Amino acid sequence: MHGEYKVPGGKLVVVDLDVEGGELRHTRVAGDFFLEPDEALDAINGALDGAPADTNTAGLAARIDAALPEGTVMYGLTSEGIGVAVRRALAHATDWTDYDWQLVHEGPQAPALHMALDEVLTQEVAAGRRAPTLRVWEWGAPSVIIGSFQSLANEVDPEGAARHGIEVVRRISGGGAMFVEPGNTITYSLSVPEALVQGLSFQDSYAYLDDWVLGALADMGIKAWYQPLNDIATDAGKIAGAAQKRMVAPGGGPGAVLHHVTMSYDIDADKMLEVLRIGKEKLSDKGTKSAKKRVDPLRRQTGLPRESVIDRMIESFRGRYGLTDGKVTEEELARAQELARTKFSSPEWTARVP
């Protein structure tokens, strides 16, 4: 069995192993990490050999920590990261490069249609009818997108939204509200087979699926990191938030994961505060005194046009994993348009949590 895991902000860990009699055997850890002393690698392999195959990540990390020679130094590597690689090997997880990725980047579309396309395309990936897809959104109108479980009344000021002509829609994933204006926002979705995140905890899957964009930002001179549970942050403040939805395949087979991220290219903070109801608890939780300081836009940090930021992100993904230009099929679009009309534009769905 073979498993790989790139430690967030660190290096690649590769594990090959066998299972005999319900225990790990012939475990071999490798990767481009740094480890001192050399004997520590033998200690890690020895600690994993004989471990019950159902040992969770924390249990595997504890075995490794107990076996490491005194003074061991790990750089780009953690005991937990090794444990995740083992669990991914046991779960027969796939890697990014195992797939022929497709890019969908089309013209501006209505907010409700974007919600529907996320659902339809991820269903198609789950069913095996669509390749894993990176979809870059272009917004056709300003909007507030609330999370699946948020209260409409608690999150949105209806008078402010009406005054600024802002449509409110609800997405299928959890998480918080997004304030979107077409020229100020960069949004993308990943629709991926569940096998890509096998062996990862829910939290680890966020960091894993966000790792490529951290590399793209680094190439633009931005030092960014994943901030649990679902933010991408810099020293200057938050620049993006992510959300996920897991979908089951037809017939109960392997499913798919929708992971989407909204990034702030620029922001009209005064307008946002007139439209969103941002409570004191949320501000306190983020450790700031003002909502205006919570988000630090990419325009200021990069000095690049929005289109250039998007192009660089796409090319970074293409360079890492390969990416073929594609499109939404006529059948997918028809289904999404119907879903946008009957579900995502309906008051019943938008106010399902009043």
mmCIF file of C-alpha atoms in Angstrom:
data_model
loop_
_atom_site.group_PDB
_atom_site.id
_atom_site.type_symbol
_atom_site.label_atom_id
_atom_site.label_comp_id
_atom_site.label_asym_id
_atom_site.label_seq_id
_atom_site.Cartn_x
_atom_site.Cartn_y
_atom_site.Cartn_z
ATOM 1 C CA MET A 1 0.000 0.000 0.000
ATOM 2 C CA HIS A 2 1.213 3.482 -0.861
ATOM 3 C CA GLY A 3 0.209 6.801 0.681
ATOM 4 C CA GLU A 4 1.346 10.395 0.210
ATOM 5 C CA TYR A 5 0.635 13.552 2.158
ATOM 6 C CA LYS A 6 2.086 17.042 1.886
ATOM 7 C CA VAL A 7 2.299 18.513 5.356
ATOM 8 C CA PRO A 8 0.620 21.965 5.251
ATOM 9 C CA GLY A 9 3.429 24.492 5.004
ATOM 10 C CA GLY A 10 5.920 21.612 4.979
ATOM 11 C CA LYS A 11 7.197 18.783 2.841
ATOM 12 C CA LEU A 12 5.922 15.626 1.151
ATOM 13 C CA VAL A 13 5.706 12.442 3.220
ATOM 14 C CA VAL A 14 5.515 9.102 1.401
ATOM 15 C CA VAL A 15 4.666 5.824 3.139
ATOM 16 C CA ASP A 16 4.751 2.299 1.710
ATOM 17 C CA LEU A 17 3.536 -0.565 3.869
ATOM 18 C CA ASP A 18 1.913 -3.977 4.039
ATOM 19 C CA VAL A 19 -0.775 -5.274 6.364
ATOM 20 C CA GLU A 20 -0.358 -8.753 7.795
ATOM 21 C CA GLY A 21 -2.573 -10.229 10.484
ATOM 22 C CA GLY A 22 -4.266 -6.871 11.014
ATOM 23 C CA GLU A 23 -0.956 -5.096 11.725
ATOM 24 C CA LEU A 24 1.327 -2.755 9.791
ATOM 25 C CA ARG A 25 4.408 -4.482 8.407
ATOM 26 C CA HIS A 26 7.439 -3.506 6.303
ATOM 27 C CA THR A 27 6.686 0.174 6.805
ATOM 28 C CA ARG A 28 8.939 2.522 4.843
ATOM 29 C CA VAL A 29 8.733 6.303 5.312
ATOM 30 C CA ALA A 30 10.374 8.616 2.761
ATOM 31 C CA GLY A 31 10.078 12.159 1.424
ATOM 32 C CA ASP A 32 11.802 15.478 0.793
ATOM 33 C CA PHE A 33 11.694 16.507 4.450
ATOM 34 C CA PHE A 34 14.661 17.135 6.773
ATOM 35 C CA LEU A 35 15.290 14.891 9.755
ATOM 36 C CA GLU A 36 18.109 14.628 12.283
ATOM 37 C CA PRO A 37 19.680 12.321 13.330
ATOM 38 C CA ASP A 38 19.633 9.729 10.547
ATOM 39 C CA GLU A 39 18.689 7.051 13.079
ATOM 40 C CA ALA A 40 15.356 8.779 13.619
ATOM 41 C CA LEU A 41 14.047 7.380 10.319
ATOM 42 C CA ASP A 42 14.685 3.818 11.467
ATOM 43 C CA ALA A 43 12.987 4.665 14.756
ATOM 44 C CA ILE A 44 9.906 5.932 12.903
ATOM 45 C CA ASN A 45 9.668 2.835 10.732
ATOM 46 C CA GLY A 46 10.132 0.625 13.783
ATOM 47 C CA ALA A 47 7.434 2.465 15.719
ATOM 48 C CA LEU A 48 4.929 1.925 12.921
ATOM 49 C CA ASP A 49 5.716 -1.755 12.368
ATOM 50 C CA GLY A 50 3.350 -3.859 14.434
ATOM 51 C CA ALA A 51 0.787 -1.086 14.958
ATOM 52 C CA PRO A 52 -2.818 -2.304 14.595
ATOM 53 C CA ALA A 53 -4.067 -1.319 11.138
ATOM 54 C CA ASP A 54 -7.069 0.492 12.660
ATOM 55 C CA THR A 55 -4.888 2.845 14.753
ATOM 56 C CA ASN A 56 -5.970 6.430 14.146
ATOM 57 C CA THR A 57 -3.664 9.295 13.207
ATOM 58 C CA ALA A 58 -3.216 10.474 16.802
ATOM 59 C CA GLY A 59 -2.339 6.963 17.930
ATOM 60 C CA LEU A 60 0.237 6.554 15.177
ATOM 61 C CA ALA A 61 1.778 9.936 16.010
ATOM 62 C CA ALA A 62 2.012 8.953 19.684
ATOM 63 C CA ARG A 63 3.891 5.748 18.777
ATOM 64 C CA ILE A 64 6.330 7.764 16.653
ATOM 65 C CA ASP A 65 6.910 10.409 19.333
ATOM 66 C CA ALA A 66 7.634 7.741 21.954
ATOM 67 C CA ALA A 67 10.244 6.102 19.716
ATOM 68 C CA LEU A 68 12.175 9.152 18.479
ATOM 69 C CA PRO A 69 15.752 9.540 19.751
ATOM 70 C CA GLU A 70 16.288 12.386 22.201
ATOM 71 C CA GLY A 71 17.066 15.623 20.396
ATOM 72 C CA THR A 72 15.361 14.624 17.134
ATOM 73 C CA VAL A 73 14.722 17.595 14.845
ATOM 74 C CA MET A 74 12.029 17.505 12.158
ATOM 75 C CA TYR A 75 11.807 20.193 9.492
ATOM 76 C CA GLY A 76 8.905 20.080 7.049
ATOM 77 C CA LEU A 77 7.717 16.942 8.803
ATOM 78 C CA THR A 78 5.492 16.112 11.776
ATOM 79 C CA SER A 79 4.530 12.899 13.513
ATOM 80 C CA GLU A 80 0.913 13.688 12.718
ATOM 81 C CA GLY A 81 1.783 14.137 9.035
ATOM 82 C CA ILE A 82 3.358 10.675 8.958
ATOM 83 C CA GLY A 83 0.226 9.290 10.599
ATOM 84 C CA VAL A 84 -1.954 10.922 7.952
ATOM 85 C CA ALA A 85 0.182 9.415 5.167
ATOM 86 C CA VAL A 86 -0.232 5.978 6.765
ATOM 87 C CA ARG A 87 -4.014 6.393 7.009
ATOM 88 C CA ARG A 88 -4.131 7.518 3.367
ATOM 89 C CA ALA A 89 -2.171 4.422 2.328
ATOM 90 C CA LEU A 90 -4.593 2.193 4.224
ATOM 91 C CA ALA A 91 -7.591 3.999 2.681
ATOM 92 C CA HIS A 92 -6.148 3.659 -0.856
ATOM 93 C CA ALA A 93 -6.273 7.430 -1.244
ATOM 94 C CA THR A 94 -5.462 8.983 -4.596
ATOM 95 C CA ASP A 95 -3.145 11.898 -5.381
ATOM 96 C CA TRP A 96 -3.724 15.118 -7.327
ATOM 97 C CA THR A 97 -1.612 13.844 -10.205
ATOM 98 C CA ASP A 98 -3.721 10.693 -10.565
ATOM 99 C CA TYR A 99 -6.406 12.717 -12.367
ATOM 100 C CA ASP A 100 -6.870 14.604 -15.619
ATOM 101 C CA TRP A 101 -8.077 17.926 -14.217
ATOM 102 C CA GLN A 102 -10.508 20.084 -16.161
ATOM 103 C CA LEU A 103 -10.781 23.874 -15.986
ATOM 104 C CA VAL A 104 -14.152 25.596 -16.300
ATOM 105 C CA HIS A 105 -13.850 29.392 -16.560
ATOM 106 C CA GLU A 106 -16.819 30.951 -18.324
ATOM 107 C CA GLY A 107 -18.497 34.356 -18.499
ATOM 108 C CA PRO A 108 -20.412 36.132 -15.741
ATOM 109 C CA GLN A 109 -23.354 34.205 -14.307
ATOM 110 C CA ALA A 110 -26.104 34.955 -11.812
ATOM 111 C CA PRO A 111 -25.423 34.094 -8.148
ATOM 112 C CA ALA A 112 -28.214 31.501 -7.998
ATOM 113 C CA LEU A 113 -26.801 29.768 -11.077
ATOM 114 C CA HIS A 114 -23.360 29.584 -9.456
ATOM 115 C CA MET A 115 -24.920 27.819 -6.466
ATOM 116 C CA ALA A 116 -26.627 25.354 -8.794
ATOM 117 C CA LEU A 117 -23.508 24.709 -10.879
ATOM 118 C CA ASP A 118 -21.571 23.784 -7.747
ATOM 119 C CA GLU A 119 -24.186 21.170 -6.901
ATOM 120 C CA VAL A 120 -24.582 19.772 -10.425
ATOM 121 C CA LEU A 121 -20.877 19.553 -11.314
ATOM 122 C CA THR A 122 -19.968 17.895 -8.018
ATOM 123 C CA GLN A 123 -22.788 15.394 -8.496
ATOM 124 C CA GLU A 124 -21.357 14.620 -11.924
ATOM 125 C CA VAL A 125 -17.893 14.023 -10.448
ATOM 126 C CA ALA A 126 -19.420 11.737 -7.816
ATOM 127 C CA ALA A 127 -21.180 9.783 -10.562
ATOM 128 C CA GLY A 128 -17.969 9.436 -12.577
ATOM 129 C CA ARG A 129 -19.363 11.347 -15.551
ATOM 130 C CA ARG A 130 -17.100 14.382 -15.111
ATOM 131 C CA ALA A 131 -13.364 14.682 -14.495
ATOM 132 C CA PRO A 132 -12.253 16.437 -11.314
ATOM 133 C CA THR A 133 -12.843 20.102 -11.997
ATOM 134 C CA LEU A 134 -11.447 23.494 -11.054
ATOM 135 C CA ARG A 135 -14.168 26.055 -11.764
ATOM 136 C CA VAL A 136 -13.314 29.757 -11.612
ATOM 137 C CA TRP A 137 -16.392 31.915 -11.145
ATOM 138 C CA GLU A 138 -17.243 35.206 -12.804
ATOM 139 C CA TRP A 139 -19.996 37.064 -10.972
ATOM 140 C CA GLY A 140 -22.874 38.558 -12.934
ATOM 141 C CA ALA A 141 -24.259 40.612 -10.038
ATOM 142 C CA PRO A 142 -23.430 41.666 -6.474
ATOM 143 C CA SER A 143 -24.628 39.225 -3.855
ATOM 144 C CA VAL A 144 -24.517 37.983 -0.316
ATOM 145 C CA ILE A 145 -24.026 34.220 -0.126
ATOM 146 C CA ILE A 146 -25.031 32.749 3.227
ATOM 147 C CA GLY A 147 -24.007 29.351 4.543
ATOM 148 C CA SER A 148 -26.377 26.416 4.499
ATOM 149 C CA PHE A 149 -27.104 26.624 8.224
ATOM 150 C CA GLN A 150 -27.021 30.373 8.827
ATOM 151 C CA SER A 151 -30.041 32.393 9.900
ATOM 152 C CA LEU A 152 -31.089 34.761 7.143
ATOM 153 C CA ALA A 153 -32.330 37.380 9.627
ATOM 154 C CA ASN A 154 -29.201 37.216 11.738
ATOM 155 C CA GLU A 155 -26.786 37.583 8.813
ATOM 156 C CA VAL A 156 -28.358 40.057 6.396
ATOM 157 C CA ASP A 157 -29.826 43.531 6.798
ATOM 158 C CA PRO A 158 -32.660 43.433 4.230
ATOM 159 C CA GLU A 159 -32.887 47.235 3.962
ATOM 160 C CA GLY A 160 -29.165 47.537 3.278
ATOM 161 C CA ALA A 161 -29.284 44.753 0.709
ATOM 162 C CA ALA A 162 -32.257 46.344 -1.081
ATOM 163 C CA ARG A 163 -30.651 49.795 -1.021
ATOM 164 C CA HIS A 164 -27.540 48.499 -2.769
ATOM 165 C CA GLY A 165 -29.332 46.095 -5.128
ATOM 166 C CA ILE A 166 -27.738 43.031 -3.602
ATOM 167 C CA GLU A 167 -29.271 39.601 -4.120
ATOM 168 C CA VAL A 168 -29.182 37.127 -1.223
ATOM 169 C CA VAL A 169 -28.737 33.416 -1.969
ATOM 170 C CA ARG A 170 -28.020 30.391 0.190
ATOM 171 C CA ARG A 171 -25.384 27.811 -0.762
ATOM 172 C CA ILE A 172 -25.319 24.079 0.012
ATOM 173 C CA SER A 173 -22.132 24.209 2.099
ATOM 174 C CA GLY A 174 -21.760 25.436 5.656
ATOM 175 C CA GLY A 175 -19.650 28.327 6.854
ATOM 176 C CA GLY A 176 -20.210 32.054 6.986
ATOM 177 C CA ALA A 177 -21.646 34.794 4.808
ATOM 178 C CA MET A 178 -19.753 36.113 1.778
ATOM 179 C CA PHE A 179 -20.125 39.682 0.520
ATOM 180 C CA VAL A 180 -19.548 39.651 -3.231
ATOM 181 C CA GLU A 181 -19.124 42.370 -5.841
ATOM 182 C CA PRO A 182 -18.131 41.264 -9.367
ATOM 183 C CA GLY A 183 -14.922 43.277 -9.750
ATOM 184 C CA ASN A 184 -13.842 42.814 -6.138
ATOM 185 C CA THR A 185 -14.130 39.062 -5.668
ATOM 186 C CA ILE A 186 -12.277 35.941 -6.818
ATOM 187 C CA THR A 187 -14.113 32.666 -6.275
ATOM 188 C CA TYR A 188 -13.243 29.133 -7.326
ATOM 189 C CA SER A 189 -14.621 25.652 -6.730
ATOM 190 C CA LEU A 190 -12.934 22.272 -6.658
ATOM 191 C CA SER A 191 -15.193 19.304 -7.398
ATOM 192 C CA VAL A 192 -13.068 16.275 -6.515
ATOM 193 C CA PRO A 193 -13.511 12.531 -5.952
ATOM 194 C CA GLU A 194 -13.750 11.623 -2.289
ATOM 195 C CA ALA A 195 -10.728 9.344 -2.793
ATOM 196 C CA LEU A 196 -8.512 12.433 -2.997
ATOM 197 C CA VAL A 197 -9.148 13.228 0.685
ATOM 198 C CA GLN A 198 -9.380 9.666 2.015
ATOM 199 C CA GLY A 199 -7.531 9.266 5.287
ATOM 200 C CA LEU A 200 -7.795 12.974 6.108
ATOM 201 C CA SER A 201 -9.849 14.447 8.907
ATOM 202 C CA PHE A 202 -12.418 17.068 7.919
ATOM 203 C CA GLN A 203 -10.070 19.826 9.111
ATOM 204 C CA ASP A 204 -7.039 18.314 7.376
ATOM 205 C CA SER A 205 -8.958 18.168 4.096
ATOM 206 C CA TYR A 206 -9.374 21.955 4.134
ATOM 207 C CA ALA A 207 -5.627 22.490 4.475
ATOM 208 C CA TYR A 208 -4.904 19.816 1.855
ATOM 209 C CA LEU A 209 -7.257 21.267 -0.758
ATOM 210 C CA ASP A 210 -6.062 24.833 -0.089
ATOM 211 C CA ASP A 211 -2.354 24.030 -0.371
ATOM 212 C CA TRP A 212 -2.059 24.719 -4.115
ATOM 213 C CA VAL A 213 -3.455 28.238 -3.798
ATOM 214 C CA LEU A 214 -0.997 29.041 -1.005
ATOM 215 C CA GLY A 215 1.739 28.166 -3.503
ATOM 216 C CA ALA A 216 0.128 30.378 -6.139
ATOM 217 C CA LEU A 217 -0.035 33.281 -3.690
ATOM 218 C CA ALA A 218 3.591 32.725 -2.708
ATOM 219 C CA ASP A 219 4.553 33.043 -6.375
ATOM 220 C CA MET A 220 2.875 36.482 -6.299
ATOM 221 C CA GLY A 221 4.898 37.509 -3.253
ATOM 222 C CA ILE A 222 2.211 36.829 -0.637
ATOM 223 C CA LYS A 223 3.127 34.717 2.377
ATOM 224 C CA ALA A 224 -0.203 33.106 3.247
ATOM 225 C CA TRP A 225 -1.215 30.184 5.388
ATOM 226 C CA TYR A 226 -4.197 28.025 6.216
ATOM 227 C CA GLN A 227 -5.901 29.157 9.422
ATOM 228 C CA PRO A 228 -8.274 26.533 10.902
ATOM 229 C CA LEU A 229 -10.983 25.833 10.199
ATOM 230 C CA ASN A 230 -11.581 27.502 6.877
ATOM 231 C CA ASP A 231 -9.615 30.716 6.373
ATOM 232 C CA ILE A 232 -6.558 31.722 4.354
ATOM 233 C CA ALA A 233 -4.666 34.457 6.167
ATOM 234 C CA THR A 234 -1.593 36.697 5.943
ATOM 235 C CA ASP A 235 0.174 38.904 8.459
ATOM 236 C CA ALA A 236 -2.048 41.747 7.255
ATOM 237 C CA GLY A 237 -5.339 39.889 7.733
ATOM 238 C CA LYS A 238 -7.695 37.342 6.226
ATOM 239 C CA ILE A 239 -7.840 37.167 2.433
ATOM 240 C CA ALA A 240 -10.127 34.169 1.826
ATOM 241 C CA GLY A 241 -12.611 31.759 3.329
ATOM 242 C CA ALA A 242 -13.428 28.194 2.279
ATOM 243 C CA ALA A 243 -16.420 25.909 2.628
ATOM 244 C CA GLN A 244 -17.112 22.263 1.814
ATOM 245 C CA LYS A 245 -19.938 19.878 1.052
ATOM 246 C CA ARG A 246 -19.655 16.087 0.796
ATOM 247 C CA MET A 247 -21.883 14.335 -1.757
ATOM 248 C CA VAL A 248 -22.766 10.656 -2.010
ATOM 249 C CA ALA A 249 -22.558 8.946 -5.390
ATOM 250 C CA PRO A 250 -25.680 7.401 -6.932
ATOM 251 C CA GLY A 251 -26.194 3.903 -5.569
ATOM 252 C CA GLY A 252 -24.074 4.653 -2.501
ATOM 253 C CA GLY A 253 -20.675 4.314 -4.219
ATOM 254 C CA PRO A 254 -17.651 6.584 -3.717
ATOM 255 C CA GLY A 255 -18.714 10.190 -3.456
ATOM 256 C CA ALA A 256 -17.260 13.607 -4.170
ATOM 257 C CA VAL A 257 -16.258 16.732 -2.277
ATOM 258 C CA LEU A 258 -17.151 20.298 -3.173
ATOM 259 C CA HIS A 259 -14.545 22.723 -1.850
ATOM 260 C CA HIS A 260 -15.008 26.362 -2.757
ATOM 261 C CA VAL A 261 -13.067 29.478 -1.787
ATOM 262 C CA THR A 262 -13.956 33.153 -1.994
ATOM 263 C CA MET A 263 -11.031 35.579 -2.012
ATOM 264 C CA SER A 264 -11.188 39.323 -1.504
ATOM 265 C CA TYR A 265 -9.489 41.132 -4.390
ATOM 266 C CA ASP A 266 -10.872 44.479 -3.211
ATOM 267 C CA ILE A 267 -13.667 45.435 -0.839
ATOM 268 C CA ASP A 268 -16.108 48.245 -0.119
ATOM 269 C CA ALA A 269 -16.058 47.752 3.641
ATOM 270 C CA ASP A 270 -18.625 50.485 4.353
ATOM 271 C CA LYS A 271 -21.141 48.885 2.005
ATOM 272 C CA MET A 272 -20.426 45.439 3.470
ATOM 273 C CA LEU A 273 -21.249 46.722 6.959
ATOM 274 C CA GLU A 274 -24.555 48.131 5.689
ATOM 275 C CA VAL A 275 -25.529 44.759 4.215
ATOM 276 C CA LEU A 276 -24.108 42.191 6.644
ATOM 277 C CA ARG A 277 -24.925 41.972 10.324
ATOM 278 C CA ILE A 278 -21.536 41.206 11.846
ATOM 279 C CA GLY A 279 -21.914 40.559 15.553
ATOM 280 C CA LYS A 280 -19.512 41.414 18.338
ATOM 281 C CA GLU A 281 -18.894 37.728 19.108
ATOM 282 C CA LYS A 282 -17.584 37.066 15.598
ATOM 283 C CA LEU A 283 -15.306 40.083 15.741
ATOM 284 C CA SER A 284 -14.021 39.043 19.146
ATOM 285 C CA ASP A 285 -13.448 35.484 17.932
ATOM 286 C CA LYS A 286 -11.286 36.777 15.100
ATOM 287 C CA GLY A 287 -9.310 38.894 17.548
ATOM 288 C CA THR A 288 -10.085 42.253 15.911
ATOM 289 C CA LYS A 289 -11.966 45.378 16.916
ATOM 290 C CA SER A 290 -13.291 46.380 13.515
ATOM 291 C CA ALA A 291 -14.902 44.432 10.678
ATOM 292 C CA LYS A 292 -13.035 46.662 8.231
ATOM 293 C CA LYS A 293 -9.744 45.235 9.481
ATOM 294 C CA ARG A 294 -10.739 41.581 9.197
ATOM 295 C CA VAL A 295 -10.119 41.335 5.457
ATOM 296 C CA ASP A 296 -6.988 42.499 3.615
ATOM 297 C CA PRO A 297 -7.618 42.484 -0.151
ATOM 298 C CA LEU A 298 -5.360 40.965 -2.786
ATOM 299 C CA ARG A 299 -5.339 44.153 -4.845
ATOM 300 C CA ARG A 300 -3.320 45.965 -2.192
ATOM 301 C CA GLN A 301 -1.073 42.987 -1.474
ATOM 302 C CA THR A 302 -0.228 42.118 -5.099
ATOM 303 C CA GLY A 303 -0.615 45.363 -7.035
ATOM 304 C CA LEU A 304 -1.894 43.196 -9.908
ATOM 305 C CA PRO A 305 -5.148 43.470 -11.895
ATOM 306 C CA ARG A 306 -7.803 40.972 -10.837
ATOM 307 C CA GLU A 307 -7.543 39.124 -14.154
ATOM 308 C CA SER A 308 -3.793 38.704 -13.699
ATOM 309 C CA VAL A 309 -4.257 37.234 -10.225
ATOM 310 C CA ILE A 310 -6.739 34.719 -11.637
ATOM 311 C CA ASP A 311 -4.469 33.856 -14.574
ATOM 312 C CA ARG A 312 -1.530 33.260 -12.241
ATOM 313 C CA MET A 313 -3.622 31.046 -9.990
ATOM 314 C CA ILE A 314 -4.771 28.944 -12.934
ATOM 315 C CA GLU A 315 -1.253 28.601 -14.314
ATOM 316 C CA SER A 316 0.065 27.608 -10.895
ATOM 317 C CA PHE A 317 -2.517 24.819 -10.699
ATOM 318 C CA ARG A 318 -1.731 23.765 -14.269
ATOM 319 C CA GLY A 319 1.979 23.603 -13.524
ATOM 320 C CA ARG A 320 1.465 21.453 -10.446
ATOM 321 C CA TYR A 321 -1.174 18.984 -11.582
ATOM 322 C CA GLY A 322 -2.017 19.567 -15.239
ATOM 323 C CA LEU A 323 -5.212 21.247 -16.394
ATOM 324 C CA THR A 324 -7.244 20.932 -19.593
ATOM 325 C CA ASP A 325 -9.593 23.707 -20.666
ATOM 326 C CA GLY A 326 -13.182 22.508 -20.576
ATOM 327 C CA LYS A 327 -16.729 23.778 -20.252
ATOM 328 C CA VAL A 328 -20.095 23.089 -18.686
ATOM 329 C CA THR A 329 -22.002 20.718 -20.957
ATOM 330 C CA GLU A 330 -25.424 21.625 -22.333
ATOM 331 C CA GLU A 331 -27.034 18.970 -20.140
ATOM 332 C CA GLU A 332 -25.237 20.194 -17.017
ATOM 333 C CA LEU A 333 -26.205 23.795 -17.746
ATOM 334 C CA ALA A 334 -29.863 22.877 -18.311
ATOM 335 C CA ARG A 335 -29.974 21.014 -14.997
ATOM 336 C CA ALA A 336 -28.262 23.892 -13.208
ATOM 337 C CA GLN A 337 -30.632 26.469 -14.694
ATOM 338 C CA GLU A 338 -33.633 24.459 -13.540
ATOM 339 C CA LEU A 339 -32.108 24.047 -10.079
ATOM 340 C CA ALA A 340 -31.330 27.769 -9.885
ATOM 341 C CA ARG A 341 -34.970 28.534 -10.683
ATOM 342 C CA THR A 342 -36.675 25.963 -8.487
ATOM 343 C CA LYS A 343 -34.299 25.848 -5.513
ATOM 344 C CA PHE A 344 -31.685 28.569 -5.220
ATOM 345 C CA SER A 345 -33.985 31.427 -6.260
ATOM 346 C CA SER A 346 -36.858 30.253 -4.075
ATOM 347 C CA PRO A 347 -37.791 32.055 -0.832
ATOM 348 C CA GLU A 348 -38.289 28.640 0.786
ATOM 349 C CA TRP A 349 -34.623 27.700 0.286
ATOM 350 C CA THR A 350 -33.153 31.130 0.995
ATOM 351 C CA ALA A 351 -35.105 31.438 4.258
ATOM 352 C CA ARG A 352 -34.990 27.760 5.228
ATOM 353 C CA VAL A 353 -33.255 28.954 8.385
ATOM 354 C CA PRO A 354 -35.259 32.174 8.955
#
